[in-house]
Tab-separated table of C-alpha atoms in Angstrom:
chain	number	residue	atom	x	y	z
A	1222	MET	CA	144.069	142.124	11.796
A	1223	GLU	CA	142.920	139.004	13.662
A	1224	VAL	CA	139.415	139.432	12.255
A	1225	GLU	CA	140.800	139.745	8.734
A	1226	ARG	CA	142.849	136.564	9.156
A	1227	SER	CA	139.757	134.729	10.375
A	1228	LEU	CA	137.678	135.896	7.410
A	1229	ARG	CA	140.210	134.413	4.994
A	1230	VAL	CA	139.399	130.882	6.152
A	1231	LEU	CA	135.681	131.118	6.960
A	1232	ASP	CA	133.209	129.025	4.961
A	1233	GLY	CA	130.398	131.368	5.976
A	1234	ALA	CA	129.419	133.845	8.690
A	1235	VAL	CA	126.412	134.941	10.722
A	1236	ALA	CA	126.460	138.683	11.396
A	1237	VAL	CA	124.650	139.501	14.647
A	1238	PHE	CA	123.096	142.955	14.916
A	1239	ASP	CA	121.645	144.826	17.874
A	1240	GLY	CA	117.885	145.064	17.335
A	1241	VAL	CA	117.931	148.701	18.446
A	1242	ALA	CA	121.082	150.079	16.784
A	1243	GLY	CA	121.142	148.009	13.591
A	1244	VAL	CA	124.384	148.314	11.627
A	1245	GLU	CA	127.154	149.940	13.667
A	1246	PRO	CA	130.520	151.360	12.451
A	1247	GLN	CA	132.641	148.341	13.378
A	1248	THR	CA	130.089	146.113	11.631
A	1249	GLU	CA	130.673	148.022	8.409
A	1250	THR	CA	134.431	147.428	8.670
A	1251	VAL	CA	134.085	143.670	9.168
A	1252	TRP	CA	131.414	143.474	6.456
A	1253	ARG	CA	133.738	145.108	3.902
A	1254	GLN	CA	136.436	142.584	4.767
A	1255	ALA	CA	133.932	139.762	4.291
A	1256	ASP	CA	133.102	141.260	0.882
A	1257	LYS	CA	136.813	141.233	0.061
A	1258	TYR	CA	137.166	137.530	0.839
A	1259	LYS	CA	133.767	136.623	-0.668
A	1260	VAL	CA	132.390	135.068	2.521
A	1261	PRO	CA	128.694	134.016	2.304
A	1262	ARG	CA	126.732	135.673	5.103
A	1263	MET	CA	123.436	135.754	6.875
A	1264	CYS	CA	122.144	138.233	9.450
A	1265	PHE	CA	120.530	137.733	12.854
A	1266	LEU	CA	118.740	140.775	14.282
A	1267	ASN	CA	119.124	140.128	17.994
A	1268	LYS	CA	117.559	141.544	21.168
A	1269	MET	CA	114.061	141.953	19.752
A	1270	ASP	CA	112.847	141.990	23.359
A	1271	ARG	CA	114.943	145.049	24.209
A	1272	THR	CA	113.347	148.477	24.692
A	1273	GLY	CA	113.569	150.384	21.414
A	1274	ALA	CA	113.979	147.306	19.212
A	1275	ASN	CA	112.889	147.989	15.634
A	1276	PHE	CA	113.229	145.156	13.121
A	1277	TYR	CA	112.340	147.204	10.053
A	1278	PHE	CA	114.796	149.981	10.946
A	1279	CYS	CA	117.552	147.355	11.255
A	1280	VAL	CA	116.728	145.906	7.830
A	1281	ASP	CA	116.900	149.414	6.369
A	1282	THR	CA	120.394	149.917	7.841
A	1283	ILE	CA	121.552	146.674	6.212
A	1284	VAL	CA	120.456	148.043	2.856
A	1285	GLU	CA	121.605	151.638	3.314
A	1286	LEU	CA	124.906	151.164	5.177
A	1287	LEU	CA	126.082	147.792	3.875
A	1288	GLY	CA	124.539	147.847	0.408
A	1289	ALA	CA	123.439	144.250	0.937
A	1290	PRO	CA	120.326	142.737	-0.692
A	1291	PRO	CA	118.431	141.254	2.299
A	1292	ALA	CA	116.406	138.075	1.843
A	1293	VAL	CA	114.128	138.582	4.840
A	1294	LEU	CA	113.131	135.101	6.031
A	1295	GLN	CA	111.226	136.125	9.161
A	1296	LEU	CA	109.134	138.941	10.581
A	1297	PRO	CA	108.868	139.466	14.352
A	1298	ILE	CA	105.596	138.987	16.198
A	1299	GLY	CA	105.625	141.901	18.604
A	1300	ALA	CA	108.666	143.750	19.930
A	1301	GLU	CA	110.280	144.789	23.180
A	1302	SER	CA	108.475	143.145	26.118
A	1303	ASP	CA	105.745	141.987	23.717
A	1304	PHE	CA	108.080	139.958	21.492
A	1305	LEU	CA	106.307	136.602	21.156
A	1306	GLY	CA	107.758	134.894	18.111
A	1307	VAL	CA	108.375	135.142	14.380
A	1308	ILE	CA	106.567	134.543	11.119
A	1309	ASP	CA	108.501	132.233	8.783
A	1310	LEU	CA	108.129	133.861	5.352
A	1311	VAL	CA	109.232	130.711	3.529
A	1312	THR	CA	106.565	128.400	4.984
A	1313	MET	CA	104.146	131.188	6.038
A	1314	GLU	CA	103.885	129.796	9.557
A	1315	ALA	CA	104.035	131.520	12.932
A	1316	ILE	CA	106.554	130.249	15.476
A	1317	VAL	CA	105.306	131.324	18.905
A	1318	TRP	CA	107.338	130.659	22.045
A	1319	ARG	CA	105.484	129.659	25.216
A	1320	GLY	CA	106.540	130.539	28.737
A	1321	GLU	CA	109.995	131.448	30.020
A	1322	ASP	CA	111.823	128.155	29.444
A	1323	LEU	CA	114.543	129.675	27.244
A	1324	GLY	CA	112.860	128.876	23.954
A	1325	ALA	CA	112.302	125.173	24.656
A	1326	SER	CA	108.518	125.321	24.176
A	1327	PHE	CA	106.963	126.741	21.047
A	1328	ASP	CA	104.044	126.277	18.682
A	1329	VAL	CA	104.243	126.274	14.882
A	1330	ILE	CA	100.944	127.487	13.432
A	1331	PRO	CA	99.996	128.107	9.783
A	1332	LEU	CA	99.507	131.840	9.360
A	1333	ALA	CA	95.964	131.345	8.086
A	1334	GLU	CA	95.088	129.647	11.390
A	1335	CYS	CA	96.518	132.317	13.683
A	1336	ASN	CA	93.227	134.008	14.543
A	1337	ASP	CA	93.719	133.400	18.262
A	1338	VAL	CA	97.441	134.176	18.402
A	1339	PRO	CA	98.129	137.471	20.235
A	1340	LEU	CA	99.475	140.290	18.034
A	1341	VAL	CA	98.969	138.326	14.792
A	1342	ASP	CA	96.280	140.633	13.445
A	1343	ASP	CA	95.161	141.406	9.899
A	1344	GLU	CA	97.784	144.141	9.588
A	1345	LEU	CA	100.656	141.787	10.416
A	1346	LYS	CA	99.238	139.090	8.141
A	1347	ALA	CA	99.088	141.603	5.282
A	1348	LYS	CA	102.668	142.675	6.026
A	1349	ALA	CA	103.753	139.024	5.990
A	1350	GLU	CA	102.138	138.521	2.591
A	1351	GLU	CA	103.920	141.621	1.289
A	1352	TRP	CA	107.331	140.485	2.545
A	1353	HIS	CA	106.709	136.927	1.352
A	1354	GLU	CA	106.147	138.279	-2.129
A	1355	LYS	CA	109.387	140.282	-1.915
A	1356	LEU	CA	111.244	137.148	-0.839
A	1357	VAL	CA	109.784	135.074	-3.676
A	1358	GLU	CA	110.655	137.714	-6.262
A	1359	LEU	CA	114.218	137.867	-4.970
A	1360	ALA	CA	114.574	134.084	-4.898
A	1361	VAL	CA	113.181	133.257	-8.347
A	1362	GLU	CA	115.797	135.515	-9.927
A	1363	GLN	CA	118.305	132.770	-9.068
A	1364	ASP	CA	116.823	130.283	-11.553
A	1365	GLU	CA	115.561	131.156	-15.019
A	1366	ASP	CA	113.196	128.180	-15.239
A	1367	VAL	CA	111.596	128.925	-11.861
A	1368	LEU	CA	111.372	132.595	-12.819
A	1369	MET	CA	109.462	131.751	-16.002
A	1370	GLU	CA	107.099	129.474	-14.056
A	1371	TYR	CA	106.539	132.263	-11.516
A	1372	LEU	CA	105.762	134.765	-14.272
A	1373	GLU	CA	103.231	132.263	-15.625
A	1374	GLY	CA	101.496	132.188	-12.238
A	1375	GLU	CA	103.093	129.157	-10.546
A	1376	MET	CA	104.314	129.860	-7.017
A	1377	PRO	CA	107.518	128.080	-5.935
A	1378	SER	CA	107.218	125.568	-3.095
A	1379	PRO	CA	108.958	126.182	0.255
A	1380	GLU	CA	111.547	123.564	-0.728
A	1381	THR	CA	112.258	125.396	-3.985
A	1382	LEU	CA	112.500	128.710	-2.148
A	1383	LYS	CA	115.043	127.256	0.267
A	1384	ARG	CA	117.088	125.904	-2.629
A	1385	LEU	CA	117.077	129.267	-4.410
A	1386	ILE	CA	117.877	131.226	-1.252
A	1387	ARG	CA	120.816	128.909	-0.667
A	1388	LYS	CA	122.018	129.420	-4.227
A	1389	GLY	CA	121.749	133.192	-3.884
A	1390	THR	CA	123.552	133.141	-0.538
A	1391	LEU	CA	126.462	131.075	-1.843
A	1392	ASN	CA	126.725	133.347	-4.893
A	1393	LEU	CA	126.707	136.440	-2.622
A	1394	ASP	CA	123.577	137.684	-4.394
A	1395	VAL	CA	121.408	137.732	-1.248
A	1396	VAL	CA	121.850	137.846	2.515
A	1397	PRO	CA	119.247	135.913	4.555
A	1398	VAL	CA	117.883	137.876	7.536
A	1399	LEU	CA	116.391	136.288	10.665
A	1400	THR	CA	115.497	137.635	14.091
A	1401	GLY	CA	114.976	136.764	17.745
A	1402	THR	CA	116.519	137.203	21.171
A	1403	ALA	CA	119.527	134.986	21.797
A	1404	PHE	CA	119.649	135.672	25.548
A	1405	LYS	CA	116.296	133.928	25.924
A	1406	ASN	CA	117.169	131.391	23.205
A	1407	LYS	CA	114.194	132.505	21.106
A	1408	GLY	CA	114.990	132.318	17.423
A	1409	VAL	CA	118.273	130.459	17.841
A	1410	GLN	CA	116.994	127.072	16.651
A	1411	PRO	CA	115.394	128.520	13.480
A	1412	LEU	CA	118.689	130.351	12.893
A	1413	LEU	CA	120.650	127.091	13.137
A	1414	ASP	CA	118.180	125.453	10.750
A	1415	ALA	CA	118.702	128.339	8.328
A	1416	VAL	CA	122.482	127.933	8.591
A	1417	ILE	CA	122.075	124.328	7.469
A	1418	ASP	CA	119.701	125.361	4.684
A	1419	SER	CA	121.694	128.310	3.329
A	1420	MET	CA	125.336	128.213	4.362
A	1421	PRO	CA	128.021	126.188	2.522
A	1422	SER	CA	129.002	122.796	3.864
A	1423	PRO	CA	132.723	121.985	4.209
A	1424	LEU	CA	132.423	119.701	1.178
A	1425	GLU	CA	131.370	122.630	-0.983
A	1426	VAL	CA	134.451	124.684	-0.195
A	1427	LEU	CA	137.143	122.015	-0.495
């Protein structure tokens, strides 16, 4: 009951999932209540450094158990003890954390220049291109003019993608998905940036 009362007044919500288990039964209950009150949401797939973590399995559970259309904004670089960072599918850059300073030190590297980055091999680059294309196709459906330009061969800029993802999120048409490991503060800053980019401001819900 307390959760339901809270959902009535929320401007937006970040649903945090276990990177091993994905969607769990109590998550489904809260998600349905958020549907009822039309709360914009985004997802954070946490604990990517935990044994058994599987990003793609978790995304599948979001689709299959929640019926939500995920706008996947990041792919993980590595998993479990080899989790090193994420690929930003909007800007097509790798964010790679350095050392064990709780996420304070990181490098942002264009994906095309990641030849020396561990675990960023041709297979992951190809997967990033595939998921980037999925994200673009999902985003351009939010704006007829951008959709027509895309069909004519013009790719939307990162700024346009962010605007369309925000529009889709506020309209409950898409659910942005990001990942990381909060305990080590890896992925938290990009998540906060995404909240600013995609979630409603108080002025928009007055």
